[in-house]
Amino acid sequence: MWTLEQIAQHVNGEVLGDDTWQVDSVSTLKTATKHQISFLSNSKYTKYLSSTKAGAVLASKQTATSVTGNAIVVDDPYIAYAVIAALLNPEPEIKPIIASTAVISAKAEIAASANVGHHVVISDNVSIGDGANIGAGTVILQGVSIGKNARISPNVTICAHVKIGDNIIIHPGVVIGSDGFGIANNKGKWIKVPQLGSVEIGNDVEIGANTTIDCGALENTIIGNGVKLDNQIQIAHNDIIGDNTVIAGCVGIAGSTEIGQNCIIGGGVGISGHLNITDGVMITGMTMVTKSIRDPGSYSSGMPAETTKQWHRNVVRYRQLDKLSERVKKLERQNQP
Amino acid sequence: MWTLEQIAQHVNGEVLGDDTWQVDSVSTLKTATKHQISFLSNSKYTKYLSSTKAGAVLASKQTATSVTGNAIVVDDPYIAYAVIAALLNPEPEIKPIIASTAVISAKAEIAASANVGHHVVISDNVSIGDGANIGAGTVILQGVSIGKNARISPNVTICAHVKIGDNIIIHPGVVIGSDGFGIANNKGKWIKVPQLGSVEIGNDVEIGANTTIDCGALENTIIGNGVKLDNQIQIAHNDIIGDNTVIAGCVGIAGSTEIGQNCIIGGGVGISGHLNITDGVMITGMTMVTKSIRDPGSYSSGMPAETTKQWHRNVVRYRQLDKLSERVKKLERQNQP
Amino acid sequence: MWTLEQIAQHVNGEVLGDDTWQVDSVSTLKTATKHQISFLSNSKYTKYLSSTKAGAVLASKQTATSVTGNAIVVDDPYIAYAVIAALLNPEPEIKPIIASTAVISAKAEIAASANVGHHVVISDNVSIGDGANIGAGTVILQGVSIGKNARISPNVTICAHVKIGDNIIIHPGVVIGSDGFGIANNKGKWIKVPQLGSVEIGNDVEIGANTTIDCGALENTIIGNGVKLDNQIQIAHNDIIGDNTVIAGCVGIAGSTEIGQNCIIGGGVGISGHLNITDGVMITGMTMVTKSIRDPGSYSSGMPAETTKQWHRNVVRYRQLDKLSERVKKLERQNQP
C-alpha cells in the first residue's frame, strides 16, 4: 500500500483531496476500485470521470478539476501512470539459479546473479552480465556478449558474436544475428555471399516477439540506444537504427538502410534498401518508402479502405489517369484563343 | 474401409451408383485412385470429372449428374469433403505420456490423459485439461490455464496468466501473451509502460505458425470462440476479436482495436489502433484500414500490380492529381457562358 | 594466408600488381587493412578507391585501372567477392557429435557424420544425410527426410513427412509443414479441413529466419531447387515455387499459387491465391498481385511515400477521381461543335 502523498512524490505531482488515502494497484477509470489508482490522458475517456470508483486519478492541471474524488495533478498523466504502474508492479526478483537442464559451456562467463532457465543452451565464449534472466529454451551461440539486467524470454535465438548492451528486453521467438539475405547470381544460379558481420545492440533496447535482426554482410547491423521494436519486424543486414527510434509491428527494412534518431515508424511500413532516413522522421502505417528522406517531418502513402465496389471503380479511374490527363490537355488546347 | 452408404450417412448425402463400393482415403479428382473419394466444389476442376479414377465424387445436385462413376450428392461438397477427410484421417490417439525430459512444476495441474513432449517447460500454477497434446520444446509460463483437447505444437511460448478454452490448436512458433508495445515519451526518452493485462482465448480457436498475440496493457486482449488465425499475424495489446472471425496470414492489427463477429480479413491487411470494425465485415487482402467500419460489407484498398513501366507513369499522374483537378476547374470556368 | 596469384586462380582473374602479396580476409574498401582483400561492384563506392588500404581489390576491367594498389581483374567483382569470402571463411568443420541432451528416436536414421545439438528432438522414421548440422532446440517430427550437408539452425520446427533435398540452409525460428489455413463455413461455424499433404523442398535451398511454409491440403507444397527465401515469408498450402526463384523478406503468398522459375520477388509483396506467375517475373517491393502474370518482365504497384500533408490532399483527389472524370466528360461534350 502506498499513500497518495508517496505516489505524488514519485511523479512530482500534487494531491487534490486526501493525501493519506492508500492505493495498491493501477486500473482503468472504468474498472478501478477504491484502493486503485487510475489516469486520464485521452479525452475519449473523460466520460468515465464522473462514475469512476478509483481511489485517485492521475490527471493534468486542466482535467484534474473534473475529478470528483482524489486527484494527483501531474504534467503528463500517461508518463506518470507508467511510472506508478512500474512502482506498484515491481518485476519479480531474479533468483540466481542455473536450471539443472541448462547446458552452459565451461568457456562461458555468466554473472553469479543471473538466472538461466530450463533447456537453455549457452555456447563458448558467451558473457552475460549481472541480473540477467534467460528464459527457457533460449539458445545463445558462441561469442555473444550481453550486458547487465537482461530480460530474455523463452525460445529466443541469439547467433554468434552478437553484442548487446545493458537493460535489454527480448520477447519470445526473437532471432538476432541470423544470416543476411546475401546472394549473387552467377550465370543463372544463386550463390551465397558469406555473411561475416554481426549485430551490435545498444542499451535500453526492447525487441518484440518474433522480430528478426540479421547480421551484417561485412560490417555490423547496428541498433542504437533506447530503440524500441515491436513484434514481427524484419531488420536486414547492415541496417542502422538511430538512438531512441521506435518501430511498430510488421515493419520490414531492406538491407544497408540507415534510419536516424528519434524516428517513429508506424506498423506495416516497408523501407527499401540503401536509403537514408534523417532524424526526427515519422512514417505513418503501411507507408512504402522507396527514397531517402532528408527532412524531418511526417510521411505517408497508401490508400485507406473504401467499399470494395467503390474501390473497383477508383482502380479503373486510376488506370485511366494517363488518358484523363491527355483529355484535359486536349481540352486546354481547344480552349486556347 | 468405408462403404459409400456409410460415407453418405455422415454427410446427409445420397449415393448415385454403387453404395457398397468401398473407399479408404481422400484425394483430388486428378490423382484419386479407385478406393479414394474426391469432391467437386470449384467449377475450375469440372474438366477432371470425365477422367477421374476416384471411387466416388462428392458433388452438388447440379454437378452430380456429370459424374460418370459413383457420386454422393450433398448440399455443400467442400463441407462434406472436410467432414469425410476428418473421418478417414482420424487424429492419432493421444497417449498419456509425460516425456522424461519435460520439466513440470509440482504446482502445475496436468490432466492425467495429457501428453507432454520432450523438453517442454511448464511453470507454477499452470492447469492443462484432458486430452491435451503439448509439443516438444514448448514453454508455458506461470498461471496459464488451457482447456480440454488442446493441440499445441512444438516450440510454442505461452506467457504468464493466459487463459485458453477448449479445443485450441496452436501451430509452431506461436507466441501468446508477450508484452504489448507500450511506451511513453518522457522528454525524448522512451519509458516502458508495464503491460499488466493478459490474453483470454475462447473455445475452438486455431492459431497459425509464428503468429503473435500480445497481452493487454491493463485489461486483457480477447480472442473469441471459433476464431481462426492463419500464420504470422500480429495482434496487439487490448485487441478484441469477435466470435467466428477468420484472419488470413500476415495481418497486423494495432492496439485497442475491436473486430466484430463473423468477419473475414484477407492476407496482409493492416488495421490501425483504437478502431471498431462491426460484425460481418469482409476486408480484401492488403487493405489499409485507418478508420472504424460501422456497416457490414466488403472493403478494399490498394493498387493491383501493373507493369513497372506503366506504374511509373501512373505514379507521376497520381502526384499531379491536385494540379489536374485545378486545370479542370479552370476549364470549367472558361466554359461558363 | 593466400597469395593474390592463388586468389586470382579461384576466380579466373588476372593480378595487376604484386601477385605474391598475401591476404587472409575480406573487408570493405573503407575499412580494409593491408592483408585484406576488398572489391568494387557498386560505383557508389568508387570514392574509396584512392584511400583504401586493402592489399588487393577485386575489380572489373573498366574500374581496375583506377585501383592504385594491387587489383585482381574479374568479370563480376561481386561474384568473385562471394567466392573469395567463402574461400577465406570456410564453414567450421562439422563434428560428428550427438549432444547428450538430444532425444532421437531409435527408429530415426541419422548419418554417422551428422552433428545434433542440445535439446534437439528427432521423431520416428526421420532420416538425415551426411554432414548435417542440427542446431540446439530444433524439433523434427516423424517421417521427415533431409539430404546431405544440411545446415539447420536452432529452434527450427519441421513437421511430419516434410522432404528436403541436399545442401539446405534453414535459419532460426523457421516452421516447415505446419497445417495450411483450411477452413470451411458450415452454417456460420468454421470447421477445419484436414491438411493431409506435406512439403517437398529441393536442393540448394535457403530459408530465412521465422519464415513459415505450410503443408499442402491434399497434394504437397513445393519449393524448387535453388530457391532462396529471406526472413518472415509466409508460403501457404499448395504453393509451388519454381527453381532458382528468390523471395525477399515479409512476402506473403496465399494458397495454391504457382510461381515460375528465376523470378525475383521484392520485400513485402502480397500474392493472392490460385494464381500463376510465369518464369522470369520480377515484382518490386510491396506490390499487390491479385491476378496471374503471364508475361516475363517487371511488375509493380503501390504509392511511394510523400509528406503526410500532400498525401492527405492526394487521397482526397483520388477519391474524387470518378467525379473528375465525369467533369472532363462534360467539358468534352460542351466543346463539341
Short mmCIF file of N, CA and C in Angstrom, two decimals, chain A residues 78-211:
data_model
loop_
_atom_site.label_atom_id
_atom_site.label_comp_id
_atom_site.label_asym_id
_atom_site.label_seq_id
_atom_site.Cartn_x
_atom_site.Cartn_y
_atom_site.Cartn_z
N TYR A 78 0.04 10.25 -18.63
CA TYR A 78 0.41 8.92 -19.13
C TYR A 78 1.81 8.53 -18.65
N ILE A 79 2.71 9.50 -18.69
CA ILE A 79 4.05 9.24 -18.15
C ILE A 79 3.95 8.90 -16.66
N ALA A 80 3.16 9.68 -15.95
CA ALA A 80 3.01 9.44 -14.51
C ALA A 80 2.42 8.06 -14.26
N TYR A 81 1.43 7.71 -15.09
CA TYR A 81 0.86 6.38 -14.95
C TYR A 81 1.92 5.29 -15.16
N ALA A 82 2.74 5.47 -16.20
CA ALA A 82 3.78 4.46 -16.49
C ALA A 82 4.71 4.30 -15.29
N VAL A 83 5.06 5.43 -14.68
CA VAL A 83 5.97 5.38 -13.53
C VAL A 83 5.31 4.68 -12.34
N ILE A 84 4.05 5.04 -12.09
CA ILE A 84 3.35 4.46 -10.94
C ILE A 84 3.01 2.98 -11.18
N ALA A 85 2.67 2.65 -12.40
CA ALA A 85 2.39 1.24 -12.70
C ALA A 85 3.63 0.38 -12.45
N ALA A 86 4.79 0.93 -12.81
CA ALA A 86 6.04 0.18 -12.55
C ALA A 86 6.31 0.11 -11.04
N LEU A 87 6.02 1.20 -10.33
CA LEU A 87 6.24 1.24 -8.88
C LEU A 87 5.37 0.20 -8.17
N LEU A 88 4.12 0.08 -8.59
CA LEU A 88 3.18 -0.81 -7.91
C LEU A 88 3.27 -2.26 -8.42
N ASN A 89 3.98 -2.45 -9.51
CA ASN A 89 4.15 -3.80 -10.08
C ASN A 89 5.62 -4.07 -10.31
N PRO A 90 6.39 -4.12 -9.24
CA PRO A 90 7.83 -4.35 -9.42
C PRO A 90 8.06 -5.70 -10.09
N GLU A 91 9.06 -5.73 -10.94
CA GLU A 91 9.40 -7.02 -11.57
C GLU A 91 9.82 -8.01 -10.50
N PRO A 92 9.43 -9.26 -10.67
CA PRO A 92 9.84 -10.26 -9.67
C PRO A 92 11.37 -10.30 -9.59
N GLU A 93 11.85 -10.49 -8.38
CA GLU A 93 13.29 -10.57 -8.15
C GLU A 93 13.88 -11.75 -8.95
N ILE A 94 15.02 -11.50 -9.53
CA ILE A 94 15.70 -12.57 -10.26
C ILE A 94 16.49 -13.43 -9.26
N LYS A 95 16.16 -14.71 -9.21
CA LYS A 95 16.91 -15.60 -8.31
C LYS A 95 18.12 -16.17 -9.06
N PRO A 96 19.27 -16.14 -8.45
CA PRO A 96 20.50 -16.60 -9.14
C PRO A 96 20.56 -18.12 -9.23
N ILE A 97 19.69 -18.64 -10.11
CA ILE A 97 19.60 -20.10 -10.26
C ILE A 97 19.94 -20.47 -11.69
N ILE A 98 20.76 -21.47 -11.83
CA ILE A 98 21.01 -22.05 -13.15
C ILE A 98 20.21 -23.34 -13.19
N ALA A 99 19.23 -23.42 -14.11
CA ALA A 99 18.38 -24.62 -14.15
C ALA A 99 19.24 -25.85 -14.44
N SER A 100 18.80 -26.94 -13.84
CA SER A 100 19.60 -28.17 -13.95
C SER A 100 19.69 -28.68 -15.38
N THR A 101 18.71 -28.33 -16.20
CA THR A 101 18.71 -28.82 -17.58
C THR A 101 19.37 -27.84 -18.56
N ALA A 102 19.80 -26.68 -18.07
CA ALA A 102 20.51 -25.74 -18.96
C ALA A 102 21.87 -26.33 -19.30
N VAL A 103 22.31 -26.06 -20.52
CA VAL A 103 23.62 -26.54 -20.96
C VAL A 103 24.49 -25.31 -21.22
N ILE A 104 25.50 -25.13 -20.39
CA ILE A 104 26.31 -23.91 -20.47
C ILE A 104 27.77 -24.31 -20.67
N SER A 105 28.36 -23.74 -21.70
CA SER A 105 29.76 -24.04 -21.98
C SER A 105 30.64 -23.65 -20.80
N ALA A 106 31.65 -24.45 -20.55
CA ALA A 106 32.60 -24.12 -19.49
C ALA A 106 33.36 -22.85 -19.85
N LYS A 107 33.35 -22.49 -21.12
CA LYS A 107 34.06 -21.28 -21.56
C LYS A 107 33.16 -20.04 -21.56
N ALA A 108 31.94 -20.18 -21.08
CA ALA A 108 31.05 -19.01 -21.00
C ALA A 108 31.19 -18.37 -19.63
N GLU A 109 30.98 -17.04 -19.57
CA GLU A 109 31.02 -16.34 -18.29
C GLU A 109 29.65 -15.77 -17.98
N ILE A 110 28.98 -16.41 -17.05
CA ILE A 110 27.64 -15.98 -16.66
C ILE A 110 27.75 -15.36 -15.27
N ALA A 111 27.23 -14.13 -15.13
CA ALA A 111 27.31 -13.47 -13.82
C ALA A 111 26.65 -14.33 -12.75
N ALA A 112 27.20 -14.28 -11.57
CA ALA A 112 26.69 -15.12 -10.47
C ALA A 112 25.25 -14.75 -10.13
N SER A 113 24.85 -13.54 -10.44
CA SER A 113 23.50 -13.08 -10.09
C SER A 113 22.47 -13.41 -11.17
N ALA A 114 22.88 -14.08 -12.24
CA ALA A 114 21.97 -14.35 -13.35
C ALA A 114 21.11 -15.58 -13.09
N ASN A 115 19.94 -15.59 -13.75
CA ASN A 115 19.05 -16.74 -13.71
C ASN A 115 19.00 -17.34 -15.12
N VAL A 116 19.22 -18.64 -15.20
CA VAL A 116 19.20 -19.29 -16.51
C VAL A 116 18.14 -20.39 -16.48
N GLY A 117 17.17 -20.31 -17.40
CA GLY A 117 16.02 -21.21 -17.40
C GLY A 117 16.32 -22.61 -17.92
N HIS A 118 15.30 -23.43 -17.86
CA HIS A 118 15.45 -24.81 -18.30
C HIS A 118 15.71 -24.90 -19.81
N HIS A 119 16.56 -25.86 -20.16
CA HIS A 119 16.82 -26.18 -21.57
C HIS A 119 17.46 -25.03 -22.35
N VAL A 120 17.96 -24.06 -21.62
CA VAL A 120 18.75 -23.02 -22.28
C VAL A 120 20.07 -23.63 -22.74
N VAL A 121 20.58 -23.14 -23.88
CA VAL A 121 21.90 -23.56 -24.35
C VAL A 121 22.76 -22.32 -24.52
N ILE A 122 23.90 -22.28 -23.85
CA ILE A 122 24.83 -21.15 -23.95
C ILE A 122 26.19 -21.69 -24.39
N SER A 123 26.66 -21.18 -25.52
CA SER A 123 27.86 -21.75 -26.16
C SER A 123 29.15 -21.11 -25.64
N ASP A 124 30.25 -21.47 -26.26
CA ASP A 124 31.57 -20.99 -25.85
C ASP A 124 31.69 -19.47 -25.93
N ASN A 125 32.43 -18.95 -24.97
CA ASN A 125 32.84 -17.54 -25.01
C ASN A 125 31.68 -16.55 -24.99
N VAL A 126 30.57 -17.00 -24.45
CA VAL A 126 29.45 -16.08 -24.22
C VAL A 126 29.69 -15.39 -22.87
N SER A 127 29.38 -14.09 -22.80
CA SER A 127 29.41 -13.44 -21.49
C SER A 127 28.07 -12.77 -21.23
N ILE A 128 27.56 -12.96 -20.03
CA ILE A 128 26.25 -12.42 -19.66
C ILE A 128 26.39 -11.71 -18.31
N GLY A 129 25.91 -10.44 -18.28
CA GLY A 129 26.15 -9.58 -17.12
C GLY A 129 25.23 -9.83 -15.94
N ASP A 130 25.41 -9.00 -14.92
CA ASP A 130 24.65 -9.12 -13.66
C ASP A 130 23.15 -9.02 -13.89
N GLY A 131 22.44 -9.79 -13.11
CA GLY A 131 20.99 -9.64 -13.04
C GLY A 131 20.24 -10.12 -14.25
N ALA A 132 20.88 -10.90 -15.08
CA ALA A 132 20.19 -11.36 -16.29
C ALA A 132 19.18 -12.46 -15.97
N ASN A 133 18.14 -12.51 -16.80
CA ASN A 133 17.15 -13.57 -16.70
C ASN A 133 16.98 -14.16 -18.10
N ILE A 134 17.38 -15.41 -18.25
CA ILE A 134 17.37 -16.03 -19.58
C ILE A 134 16.27 -17.08 -19.59
N GLY A 135 15.24 -16.88 -20.43
CA GLY A 135 14.07 -17.75 -20.43
C GLY A 135 14.34 -19.15 -20.99
N ALA A 136 13.46 -20.05 -20.63
CA ALA A 136 13.59 -21.46 -21.01
C ALA A 136 13.70 -21.62 -22.52
N GLY A 137 14.55 -22.55 -22.92
CA GLY A 137 14.62 -22.90 -24.34
C GLY A 137 15.37 -21.92 -25.21
N THR A 138 15.90 -20.87 -24.62
CA THR A 138 16.67 -19.89 -25.41
C THR A 138 18.05 -20.44 -25.74
N VAL A 139 18.53 -20.11 -26.94
CA VAL A 139 19.83 -20.60 -27.41
C VAL A 139 20.72 -19.40 -27.71
N ILE A 140 21.90 -19.37 -27.11
CA ILE A 140 22.84 -18.27 -27.30
C ILE A 140 24.14 -18.85 -27.83
N LEU A 141 24.49 -18.46 -29.05
CA LEU A 141 25.64 -19.08 -29.71
C LEU A 141 26.96 -18.40 -29.34
N GLN A 142 28.04 -18.91 -29.86
CA GLN A 142 29.37 -18.55 -29.36
C GLN A 142 29.70 -17.07 -29.53
N GLY A 143 30.42 -16.58 -28.55
CA GLY A 143 30.96 -15.24 -28.64
C GLY A 143 29.99 -14.12 -28.39
N VAL A 144 28.75 -14.42 -28.02
CA VAL A 144 27.76 -13.38 -27.74
C VAL A 144 28.11 -12.70 -26.41
N SER A 145 27.96 -11.37 -26.38
CA SER A 145 28.09 -10.71 -25.07
C SER A 145 26.82 -9.91 -24.79
N ILE A 146 26.35 -9.99 -23.57
CA ILE A 146 25.11 -9.34 -23.15
C ILE A 146 25.40 -8.62 -21.84
N GLY A 147 24.96 -7.34 -21.74
CA GLY A 147 25.26 -6.52 -20.57
C GLY A 147 24.44 -6.88 -19.34
N LYS A 148 24.24 -5.89 -18.50
CA LYS A 148 23.54 -6.10 -17.23
C LYS A 148 22.03 -6.10 -17.41
N ASN A 149 21.35 -6.77 -16.48
CA ASN A 149 19.89 -6.69 -16.34
C ASN A 149 19.12 -7.13 -17.58
N ALA A 150 19.66 -8.06 -18.30
CA ALA A 150 18.95 -8.56 -19.49
C ALA A 150 17.70 -9.32 -19.09
N ARG A 151 16.61 -9.06 -19.84
CA ARG A 151 15.38 -9.85 -19.68
C ARG A 151 15.15 -10.55 -21.00
N ILE A 152 15.53 -11.80 -21.07
CA ILE A 152 15.43 -12.54 -22.33
C ILE A 152 14.39 -13.64 -22.15
N SER A 153 13.39 -13.62 -23.01
CA SER A 153 12.25 -14.53 -22.89
C SER A 153 12.61 -15.93 -23.36
N PRO A 154 11.65 -16.86 -23.24
CA PRO A 154 11.88 -18.21 -23.74
C PRO A 154 11.97 -18.25 -25.27
N ASN A 155 12.62 -19.28 -25.75
CA ASN A 155 12.64 -19.62 -27.18
C ASN A 155 13.19 -18.53 -28.07
N VAL A 156 14.15 -17.80 -27.55
CA VAL A 156 14.88 -16.78 -28.32
C VAL A 156 16.15 -17.43 -28.89
N THR A 157 16.59 -16.93 -30.04
CA THR A 157 17.85 -17.40 -30.61
C THR A 157 18.78 -16.21 -30.86
N ILE A 158 19.94 -16.23 -30.25
CA ILE A 158 20.93 -15.17 -30.48
C ILE A 158 22.16 -15.82 -31.10
N CYS A 159 22.45 -15.41 -32.34
CA CYS A 159 23.51 -16.08 -33.11
C CYS A 159 24.89 -15.54 -32.74
N ALA A 160 25.88 -16.16 -33.30
CA ALA A 160 27.27 -15.93 -32.90
C ALA A 160 27.69 -14.47 -32.96
N HIS A 161 28.42 -14.06 -31.92
CA HIS A 161 29.16 -12.78 -31.88
C HIS A 161 28.29 -11.53 -31.77
N VAL A 162 27.00 -11.70 -31.54
CA VAL A 162 26.14 -10.53 -31.31
C VAL A 162 26.56 -9.84 -30.00
N LYS A 163 26.62 -8.49 -30.05
CA LYS A 163 26.97 -7.71 -28.85
C LYS A 163 25.75 -6.92 -28.41
N ILE A 164 25.35 -7.07 -27.16
CA ILE A 164 24.15 -6.42 -26.65
C ILE A 164 24.50 -5.66 -25.37
N GLY A 165 23.96 -4.42 -25.25
CA GLY A 165 24.24 -3.58 -24.08
C GLY A 165 23.44 -3.95 -22.85
N ASP A 166 23.26 -2.98 -21.97
CA ASP A 166 22.55 -3.20 -20.70
C ASP A 166 21.04 -3.05 -20.89
N ASN A 167 20.31 -3.65 -19.98
CA ASN A 167 18.85 -3.47 -19.87
C ASN A 167 18.08 -3.89 -21.11
N ILE A 168 18.57 -4.86 -21.81
CA ILE A 168 17.85 -5.37 -22.99
C ILE A 168 16.61 -6.12 -22.53
N ILE A 169 15.52 -5.97 -23.30
CA ILE A 169 14.34 -6.81 -23.12
C ILE A 169 14.08 -7.49 -24.45
N ILE A 170 14.08 -8.81 -24.47
CA ILE A 170 13.85 -9.54 -25.71
C ILE A 170 12.67 -10.49 -25.50
N HIS A 171 11.65 -10.36 -26.34
CA HIS A 171 10.45 -11.18 -26.19
C HIS A 171 10.60 -12.52 -26.95
N PRO A 172 9.67 -13.45 -26.73
CA PRO A 172 9.84 -14.81 -27.26
C PRO A 172 9.95 -14.86 -28.78
N GLY A 173 10.66 -15.84 -29.25
CA GLY A 173 10.73 -16.11 -30.68
C GLY A 173 11.62 -15.17 -31.47
N VAL A 174 12.25 -14.23 -30.80
CA VAL A 174 13.15 -13.29 -31.49
C VAL A 174 14.39 -14.04 -32.00
N VAL A 175 14.86 -13.62 -33.18
CA VAL A 175 16.09 -14.16 -33.75
C VAL A 175 17.02 -12.97 -34.04
N ILE A 176 18.19 -12.99 -33.45
CA ILE A 176 19.16 -11.92 -33.67
C ILE A 176 20.45 -12.50 -34.25
N GLY A 177 20.88 -11.94 -35.36
CA GLY A 177 22.18 -12.31 -35.90
C GLY A 177 22.18 -13.46 -36.88
N SER A 178 21.01 -13.83 -37.37
CA SER A 178 20.99 -14.85 -38.42
C SER A 178 21.51 -14.23 -39.72
N ASP A 179 21.86 -15.07 -40.66
CA ASP A 179 22.47 -14.58 -41.90
C ASP A 179 21.60 -13.58 -42.63
N GLY A 180 22.19 -12.51 -43.10
CA GLY A 180 21.51 -11.62 -44.03
C GLY A 180 21.24 -12.32 -45.35
N PHE A 181 20.37 -11.72 -46.14
CA PHE A 181 19.94 -12.33 -47.42
C PHE A 181 20.92 -11.87 -48.49
N GLY A 182 22.10 -12.50 -48.49
CA GLY A 182 23.15 -12.11 -49.42
C GLY A 182 23.36 -13.19 -50.46
N ILE A 183 22.94 -12.91 -51.69
CA ILE A 183 23.09 -13.87 -52.77
C ILE A 183 23.56 -13.13 -54.01
N ALA A 184 24.24 -13.84 -54.87
CA ALA A 184 24.74 -13.23 -56.10
C ALA A 184 24.45 -14.20 -57.24
N ASN A 185 24.02 -13.65 -58.36
CA ASN A 185 23.60 -14.51 -59.47
C ASN A 185 24.77 -14.81 -60.40
N ASN A 186 25.19 -16.05 -60.35
CA ASN A 186 26.33 -16.49 -61.16
C ASN A 186 25.81 -17.31 -62.34
N LYS A 187 25.59 -16.64 -63.45
CA LYS A 187 25.09 -17.32 -64.66
C LYS A 187 23.81 -18.11 -64.39
N GLY A 188 22.86 -17.48 -63.72
CA GLY A 188 21.56 -18.11 -63.53
C GLY A 188 21.40 -18.85 -62.23
N LYS A 189 22.49 -19.15 -61.57
CA LYS A 189 22.39 -19.85 -60.29
C LYS A 189 22.80 -18.90 -59.17
N TRP A 190 22.04 -18.91 -58.09
CA TRP A 190 22.33 -18.02 -56.98
C TRP A 190 23.36 -18.65 -56.07
N ILE A 191 24.44 -17.90 -55.80
CA ILE A 191 25.40 -18.40 -54.82
C ILE A 191 25.33 -17.53 -53.57
N LYS A 192 25.67 -18.16 -52.47
CA LYS A 192 25.57 -17.47 -51.18
C LYS A 192 26.76 -16.55 -50.99
N VAL A 193 26.51 -15.33 -50.57
CA VAL A 193 27.57 -14.41 -50.17
C VAL A 193 27.73 -14.55 -48.66
N PRO A 194 28.90 -15.01 -48.21
CA PRO A 194 29.06 -15.23 -46.77
C PRO A 194 28.71 -13.97 -45.98
N GLN A 195 27.99 -14.14 -44.90
CA GLN A 195 27.58 -13.03 -44.06
C GLN A 195 28.51 -13.00 -42.86
N LEU A 196 29.47 -12.09 -42.90
CA LEU A 196 30.59 -12.12 -41.97
C LEU A 196 30.50 -11.11 -40.84
N GLY A 197 29.57 -10.18 -40.94
CA GLY A 197 29.39 -9.20 -39.86
C GLY A 197 28.53 -9.77 -38.74
N SER A 198 28.21 -8.93 -37.77
CA SER A 198 27.35 -9.38 -36.69
C SER A 198 26.32 -8.28 -36.39
N VAL A 199 25.83 -8.25 -35.18
CA VAL A 199 24.84 -7.25 -34.77
C VAL A 199 25.33 -6.61 -33.48
N GLU A 200 25.26 -5.27 -33.43
CA GLU A 200 25.55 -4.53 -32.20
C GLU A 200 24.27 -3.86 -31.73
N ILE A 201 23.91 -4.09 -30.50
CA ILE A 201 22.70 -3.52 -29.94
C ILE A 201 23.07 -2.71 -28.70
N GLY A 202 22.56 -1.47 -28.61
CA GLY A 202 22.92 -0.57 -27.51
C GLY A 202 22.22 -0.90 -26.20
N ASN A 203 22.15 0.08 -25.33
CA ASN A 203 21.48 -0.06 -24.03
C ASN A 203 20.00 0.27 -24.14
N ASP A 204 19.21 -0.26 -23.22
CA ASP A 204 17.80 0.12 -23.07
C ASP A 204 16.97 -0.17 -24.32
N VAL A 205 17.27 -1.26 -24.97
CA VAL A 205 16.55 -1.65 -26.18
C VAL A 205 15.51 -2.71 -25.85
N GLU A 206 14.34 -2.64 -26.47
CA GLU A 206 13.32 -3.69 -26.32
C GLU A 206 13.00 -4.25 -27.70
N ILE A 207 12.86 -5.56 -27.79
CA ILE A 207 12.66 -6.22 -29.08
C ILE A 207 11.46 -7.15 -28.98
N GLY A 208 10.43 -6.91 -29.81
CA GLY A 208 9.16 -7.63 -29.71
C GLY A 208 9.20 -9.05 -30.26
N ALA A 209 8.17 -9.80 -29.91
CA ALA A 209 8.09 -11.22 -30.23
C ALA A 209 8.25 -11.48 -31.72
N ASN A 210 9.04 -12.49 -32.03
CA ASN A 210 9.25 -12.99 -33.40
C ASN A 210 9.86 -11.95 -34.34
N THR A 211 10.43 -10.89 -33.80
CA THR A 211 11.21 -9.96 -34.63
C THR A 211 12.54 -10.61 -35.00
#
